[in-house]
């Protein structure tokens, strides 16, 4: 069995972060989201992995390498444009051959991994097995309709009037039957080859399509709110560990990780929190559910429920919360009491200002 991991796409919902970084590499608890998926694939006993890459191919390849650090053998498959999940299967045909495979969206996060699902698929070998979860607003997802016996009878992609609240999770398991299906469908109104249409094609041919409603935690980390929520969930699992330096004037409360080379001076840190390697926290407060990446500086500031990417500094700015701060960012106060706000914002940014 092989795996196909999708790591292309523009990441428009995470802009401006994704103007300069792949969305799959935004860290959760100081580890890229993509790495959690690769680790889950390796834990399921799969070693051959094809990774679909687009405009951010160089960054993905630098981070993942040949896959050996995950116990995997990685083959990179370029995709000129993100033309749909079924298109990814289409262009990966040579890599996949006639093997069964799991398709994993690289920006999805599933607590507990996929080992049990893969084992179940290997035993039963339906033409396709999909994962479903109940969501409050299914209009942004692929949606499944089940009959009274729980059998999948229909799939829709981002419907205006959903027939259920069961959204497709970004993990799919297929036999080679899917290859004929992706060749048979036409592009949707979005101009993409939809995997929901390919699976519907299998259903129309009376192929065996199984579904599993997952009870564990799942998130598509495509926006800032979900990134912060996944970060919170992962931080709930960390154990207290101090590999860096903490001076006698500092107070650490709860589960706090201070990585090697990090320094905490004159500060109060209330976990769960991770302070990355080489980061300095001085005369500051860092509150629960915060991840600060490597080589950052937090000085005379308050930070809570936030993610700070590497090589950034926050100095003398009072309180920051519910924020995602990119790489090489400088956050500093203005001189005196401002009568206006001076902003430099990337495309599609959202800013909330208290005046």
Coordinates of C-alpha atoms in Angstrom, one line a residue:
X1 CA 0.0 0.0 0.0
X2 CA 1.2 3.5 -0.8
X3 CA 0.3 7.0 0.2
X4 CA -0.4 10.2 -1.8
X5 CA 0.0 13.4 0.2
X6 CA -1.3 16.7 -1.2
X7 CA 1.0 19.6 -0.5
X8 CA 0.2 22.0 -3.3
X9 CA -2.4 24.7 -3.2
X10 CA -2.2 28.4 -2.6
X11 CA -3.4 28.5 1.0
X12 CA -5.5 31.6 0.3
X13 CA -7.3 31.4 3.6
X14 CA -4.0 31.8 5.5
X15 CA -2.8 34.8 3.7
X16 CA -0.6 36.8 4.2
X17 CA 1.3 34.0 5.9
X18 CA 1.1 31.8 2.8
X19 CA 2.4 34.6 0.4
X20 CA 5.8 33.6 1.6
X21 CA 5.4 30.1 3.1
X22 CA 3.7 26.8 2.3
X23 CA 0.5 26.4 4.4
X24 CA 1.4 22.8 5.2
X25 CA 4.6 24.0 6.9
X26 CA 2.9 26.4 9.3
X27 CA 3.8 24.9 12.7
X28 CA 1.5 23.4 15.3
X29 CA 3.2 23.2 18.7
X30 CA 6.4 24.1 16.8
X31 CA 6.1 21.2 14.3
X32 CA 4.8 21.7 10.7
X33 CA 1.2 20.4 10.2
X34 CA 2.5 18.3 7.3
X35 CA 4.8 16.4 9.6
X36 CA 2.0 15.1 11.7
X37 CA 0.4 13.5 8.6
X38 CA 3.7 11.9 7.5
X39 CA 4.2 10.5 10.9
X40 CA 0.6 9.0 10.9
X41 CA 1.3 7.4 7.5
X42 CA 4.6 5.9 8.7
X43 CA 2.8 4.6 11.9
X44 CA 0.3 2.9 9.7
X45 CA 3.1 0.8 8.1
X46 CA 3.2 2.6 4.8
X47 CA 6.6 3.5 3.5
X48 CA 6.2 4.6 -0.1
X49 CA 4.8 8.2 -0.3
X50 CA 4.2 10.4 -3.3
X51 CA 4.0 14.1 -2.4
X52 CA 2.1 16.4 -4.7
X53 CA 3.8 19.8 -4.8
X54 CA 3.1 23.1 -6.5
X55 CA 4.5 26.6 -6.3
X56 CA 6.0 25.9 -2.9
X57 CA 7.8 22.7 -4.0
X58 CA 11.3 23.9 -3.0
X59 CA 10.2 24.7 0.5
X60 CA 8.3 21.5 0.9
X61 CA 11.3 19.4 -0.4
X62 CA 13.8 21.2 1.8
X63 CA 11.6 20.5 4.9
X64 CA 10.7 16.9 4.2
X65 CA 13.8 15.8 2.3
X66 CA 13.9 12.2 1.1
X67 CA 11.6 11.1 3.9
X68 CA 14.2 9.1 5.8
X69 CA 13.7 11.1 9.0
X70 CA 10.1 9.8 9.0
X71 CA 11.0 6.3 8.0
X72 CA 9.5 7.0 4.5
X73 CA 10.6 7.0 0.9
X74 CA 9.4 10.2 -0.7
X75 CA 8.7 10.7 -4.4
X76 CA 7.8 14.3 -5.4
X77 CA 5.1 14.8 -8.1
X78 CA 4.8 18.3 -9.5
X79 CA 1.4 19.8 -10.2
X80 CA 1.4 22.9 -12.4
X81 CA -1.8 24.2 -11.0
X82 CA -4.2 23.0 -8.2
X83 CA -6.8 21.5 -10.5
X84 CA -8.6 19.3 -7.9
X85 CA -8.0 16.3 -5.7
X86 CA -9.0 13.9 -8.5
X87 CA -6.4 15.6 -10.8
X88 CA -3.8 14.8 -8.2
X89 CA -4.7 11.1 -8.4
X90 CA -4.6 11.4 -12.2
X91 CA -1.1 12.8 -12.4
X92 CA 0.2 10.3 -9.8
X93 CA -0.9 7.3 -11.8
X94 CA 2.7 6.2 -12.7
X95 CA 3.8 6.4 -9.0
X96 CA 0.7 4.6 -7.7
X97 CA 0.7 1.8 -10.3
X98 CA -1.8 -0.9 -9.3
X99 CA -1.4 -0.5 -5.6
X100 CA -4.0 0.4 -3.0
X101 CA -3.3 3.8 -1.5
X102 CA -4.3 6.4 1.1
X103 CA -4.7 10.0 0.0
X104 CA -4.0 12.5 2.7
X105 CA -4.4 16.2 2.5
X106 CA -1.3 17.7 3.9
X107 CA -3.0 20.5 5.8
X108 CA -5.4 18.2 7.7
X109 CA -4.9 17.1 11.3
X110 CA -6.4 14.0 12.8
X111 CA -5.7 13.1 16.4
X112 CA -5.0 9.5 16.9
X113 CA -3.6 8.9 13.4
X114 CA -4.9 6.6 10.7
X115 CA -3.5 3.1 11.6
X116 CA -6.8 1.6 12.5
X117 CA -8.5 2.9 9.4
X118 CA -5.7 1.5 7.2
X119 CA -5.9 -1.9 8.9
X120 CA -9.7 -2.0 8.4
X121 CA -9.3 -1.1 4.7
X122 CA -6.6 -3.8 4.2
X123 CA -9.0 -6.4 5.5
X124 CA -12.2 -5.3 3.6
X125 CA -10.7 -3.7 0.5
X126 CA -13.7 -1.7 -0.7
X127 CA -13.2 0.3 -3.9
X128 CA -13.1 3.4 -1.7
X129 CA -13.3 4.2 1.9
X130 CA -14.1 7.8 3.1
X131 CA -13.9 9.4 6.5
X132 CA -16.8 11.6 7.7
X133 CA -17.4 13.9 10.6
X134 CA -20.3 16.0 11.8
X135 CA -19.8 19.7 11.2
X136 CA -22.0 22.7 12.1
X137 CA -21.8 24.2 8.6
X138 CA -21.2 21.6 5.8
X139 CA -21.5 24.1 2.9
X140 CA -17.7 24.5 2.9
X141 CA -17.0 20.8 2.5
X142 CA -17.7 17.8 0.4
X143 CA -20.9 16.3 2.0
X144 CA -22.0 12.7 2.1
X145 CA -25.6 11.4 2.1
X146 CA -26.2 8.1 3.8
X147 CA -29.2 5.8 3.6
X148 CA -30.9 4.3 6.7
X149 CA -28.4 1.5 6.7
X150 CA -25.4 3.9 6.8
X151 CA -24.5 3.2 3.1
X152 CA -23.1 6.1 1.1
X153 CA -25.7 6.9 -1.6
X154 CA -24.5 10.4 -2.7
X155 CA -21.7 13.0 -2.5
X156 CA -21.8 16.7 -3.2
X157 CA -19.0 19.2 -3.3
X158 CA -19.7 22.4 -1.3
X159 CA -23.5 22.3 -1.7
X160 CA -25.7 25.3 -1.1
X161 CA -28.3 23.1 0.5
X162 CA -26.5 20.1 2.1
X163 CA -28.4 16.9 2.5
X164 CA -26.6 16.1 5.7
X165 CA -24.1 17.5 8.2
X166 CA -21.5 14.8 7.4
X167 CA -18.4 16.4 5.8
X168 CA -15.6 14.4 4.2
X169 CA -12.4 14.5 6.1
X170 CA -9.2 14.9 4.1
X171 CA -8.2 11.3 4.2
X172 CA -9.4 8.8 1.5
X173 CA -8.5 5.1 0.9
X174 CA -8.7 3.6 -2.6
X175 CA -8.1 0.5 -4.6
X176 CA -6.9 1.0 -8.2
X177 CA -10.6 1.2 -9.2
X178 CA -10.4 5.0 -8.6
X179 CA -8.1 5.5 -11.6
X180 CA -10.9 4.7 -14.1
X181 CA -13.2 7.0 -12.1
X182 CA -10.9 10.0 -12.2
X183 CA -10.5 9.6 -16.0
X184 CA -14.3 9.4 -16.5
X185 CA -15.3 12.6 -14.8
X186 CA -15.4 16.2 -16.2
X187 CA -14.3 19.4 -14.4
X188 CA -16.8 20.9 -12.0
X189 CA -18.1 24.5 -12.2
X190 CA -14.9 25.4 -10.3
X191 CA -12.8 24.1 -13.1
X192 CA -11.5 21.3 -11.0
X193 CA -11.6 17.5 -11.1
X194 CA -13.5 16.8 -7.8
X195 CA -12.7 13.6 -5.9
X196 CA -16.3 13.6 -4.7
X197 CA -17.4 13.2 -8.4
X198 CA -15.0 10.4 -8.9
X199 CA -16.3 8.6 -5.8
X200 CA -19.8 9.3 -7.0
X201 CA -18.9 7.6 -10.2
X202 CA -17.9 4.5 -8.3
X203 CA -21.2 4.6 -6.4
X204 CA -23.1 4.9 -9.7
X205 CA -21.3 1.8 -10.9
X206 CA -22.4 0.0 -7.7
X207 CA -18.9 -0.3 -6.5
X208 CA -18.3 -0.9 -2.8
X209 CA -17.8 2.5 -1.1
X210 CA -17.5 2.4 2.7
X211 CA -17.7 5.3 5.1
X212 CA -16.4 5.7 8.6
X213 CA -17.7 8.5 10.9
X214 CA -14.7 9.4 13.0
X215 CA -15.2 10.3 16.6
X216 CA -11.8 11.7 17.2
X217 CA -10.6 15.3 16.6
X218 CA -10.2 16.5 13.0
X219 CA -9.4 19.9 11.6
X220 CA -8.7 21.4 8.2
X221 CA -6.0 23.9 9.2
X222 CA -6.8 26.2 6.3
X223 CA -7.5 29.3 8.3
X224 CA -6.1 31.1 11.4
X225 CA -8.9 30.2 13.7
X226 CA -8.5 26.5 13.0
X227 CA -4.7 26.7 13.3
X228 CA -4.9 28.2 16.7
X229 CA -7.5 25.5 17.8
X230 CA -5.3 22.7 16.6
X231 CA -2.3 24.3 18.3
X232 CA -4.4 24.3 21.5
X233 CA -5.3 20.7 21.1
X234 CA -1.7 19.5 20.6
X235 CA -0.4 21.6 23.5
X236 CA -2.9 19.9 25.8
X237 CA -0.8 16.7 25.3
X238 CA 2.7 18.0 26.1
X239 CA 4.7 17.1 29.1
X240 CA 6.7 19.6 31.2
X241 CA 10.3 19.8 30.1
X242 CA 13.1 22.3 30.6
X243 CA 16.1 21.9 28.4
X244 CA 17.0 25.6 28.2
X245 CA 17.7 28.2 30.9
X246 CA 15.2 29.7 33.4
X247 CA 16.4 32.2 35.9
X248 CA 15.3 32.5 39.6
X249 CA 13.2 35.6 38.9
X250 CA 10.9 33.6 36.5
X251 CA 7.9 31.5 37.4
X252 CA 6.7 28.5 35.3
X253 CA 3.2 27.2 35.9
X254 CA 1.9 24.0 34.5
X255 CA 3.1 22.2 31.4
X256 CA 5.9 24.3 29.9
X257 CA 8.5 23.2 27.4
X258 CA 11.6 25.3 27.2
X259 CA 13.7 23.9 24.3
X260 CA 17.5 23.7 24.3
X261 CA 19.2 27.1 23.9
X262 CA 16.1 29.0 24.9
X263 CA 16.3 31.5 27.9
X264 CA 13.5 32.7 30.1
X265 CA 14.4 35.7 32.4
X266 CA 12.2 37.7 34.7
X267 CA 9.0 36.3 33.2
X268 CA 5.9 34.3 34.0
X269 CA 4.9 31.4 31.7
X270 CA 1.6 29.6 32.3
X271 CA 1.3 26.4 30.3
X272 CA 0.7 24.7 28.1
X273 CA 3.3 26.6 26.3
X274 CA 6.3 25.7 24.1
X275 CA 9.3 28.1 23.9
X276 CA 11.5 27.2 20.9
X277 CA 15.2 26.6 20.7
X278 CA 17.3 29.8 20.8
X279 CA 14.3 32.0 21.8
X280 CA 14.6 34.6 24.6
X281 CA 11.7 35.6 26.8
X282 CA 12.4 38.4 29.1
X283 CA 10.3 40.5 31.5
X284 CA 7.2 39.1 29.8
X285 CA 4.1 37.0 30.4
X286 CA 3.4 34.0 28.1
X287 CA 0.0 32.5 28.6
X288 CA -1.7 29.2 27.9
X289 CA -1.9 27.6 24.4
X290 CA 1.0 29.6 23.0
X291 CA 3.8 28.2 20.7
X292 CA 6.9 30.4 20.1
X293 CA 9.2 29.0 17.4
X294 CA 13.0 29.1 17.4
X295 CA 15.2 32.2 17.6
X296 CA 12.4 34.6 18.6
X297 CA 12.5 37.4 21.2
X298 CA 9.6 38.2 23.5
X299 CA 10.5 41.3 25.6
X300 CA 8.3 43.4 28.0
X301 CA 5.1 42.0 26.4
X302 CA 2.2 39.7 27.1
X303 CA 1.3 36.8 24.7
X304 CA -1.5 34.3 25.0
X305 CA -3.3 31.7 22.7
X306 CA -1.0 32.5 19.8
X307 CA 1.5 31.1 17.4
X308 CA 4.8 32.9 16.7
X309 CA 6.9 31.7 13.8
X310 CA 10.7 31.6 13.8
X311 CA 13.0 34.6 13.9
X312 CA 10.4 37.1 15.1
X313 CA 10.5 39.7 17.8
X314 CA 7.7 41.2 20.0
X315 CA 9.0 44.0 22.2
X316 CA 7.2 46.4 24.5
X317 CA 3.7 46.1 23.0
X318 CA 1.5 45.2 25.9
X319 CA -0.9 42.2 25.3
X320 CA -1.3 40.1 22.1
X321 CA -3.7 37.2 21.9
X322 CA -5.4 34.9 19.4
X323 CA -2.8 35.8 16.8
X324 CA -0.7 34.1 14.2
X325 CA 2.6 35.9 13.7
X326 CA 4.8 35.0 10.7
X327 CA 8.5 34.6 10.2
X328 CA 11.0 37.5 10.6
X329 CA 8.3 39.8 12.0
X330 CA 9.0 42.8 14.2
X331 CA 6.3 44.0 16.5
X332 CA 7.1 47.2 18.4
X333 CA 5.3 50.1 20.0
X334 CA 5.0 53.5 18.4
X335 CA 6.5 56.6 20.0
X336 CA 4.0 58.4 22.2
X337 CA 0.2 58.1 22.0
X338 CA -0.8 57.5 18.4
X339 CA -3.6 59.4 16.8
X340 CA -3.7 57.1 13.9
X341 CA -2.7 53.5 13.1
X342 CA 0.1 52.9 10.6
X343 CA -0.3 49.5 8.9
X344 CA 1.6 47.5 6.3
X345 CA -0.7 44.5 5.4
X346 CA -0.5 41.7 2.9
X347 CA -3.3 40.9 0.5
X348 CA -6.5 39.5 2.0
X349 CA -5.5 40.5 5.6
X350 CA -8.0 40.9 8.4
X351 CA -7.3 43.5 11.1
X352 CA -9.2 44.2 14.3
X353 CA -8.3 47.5 16.0
X354 CA -9.5 48.8 19.3
X355 CA -9.8 52.6 19.2

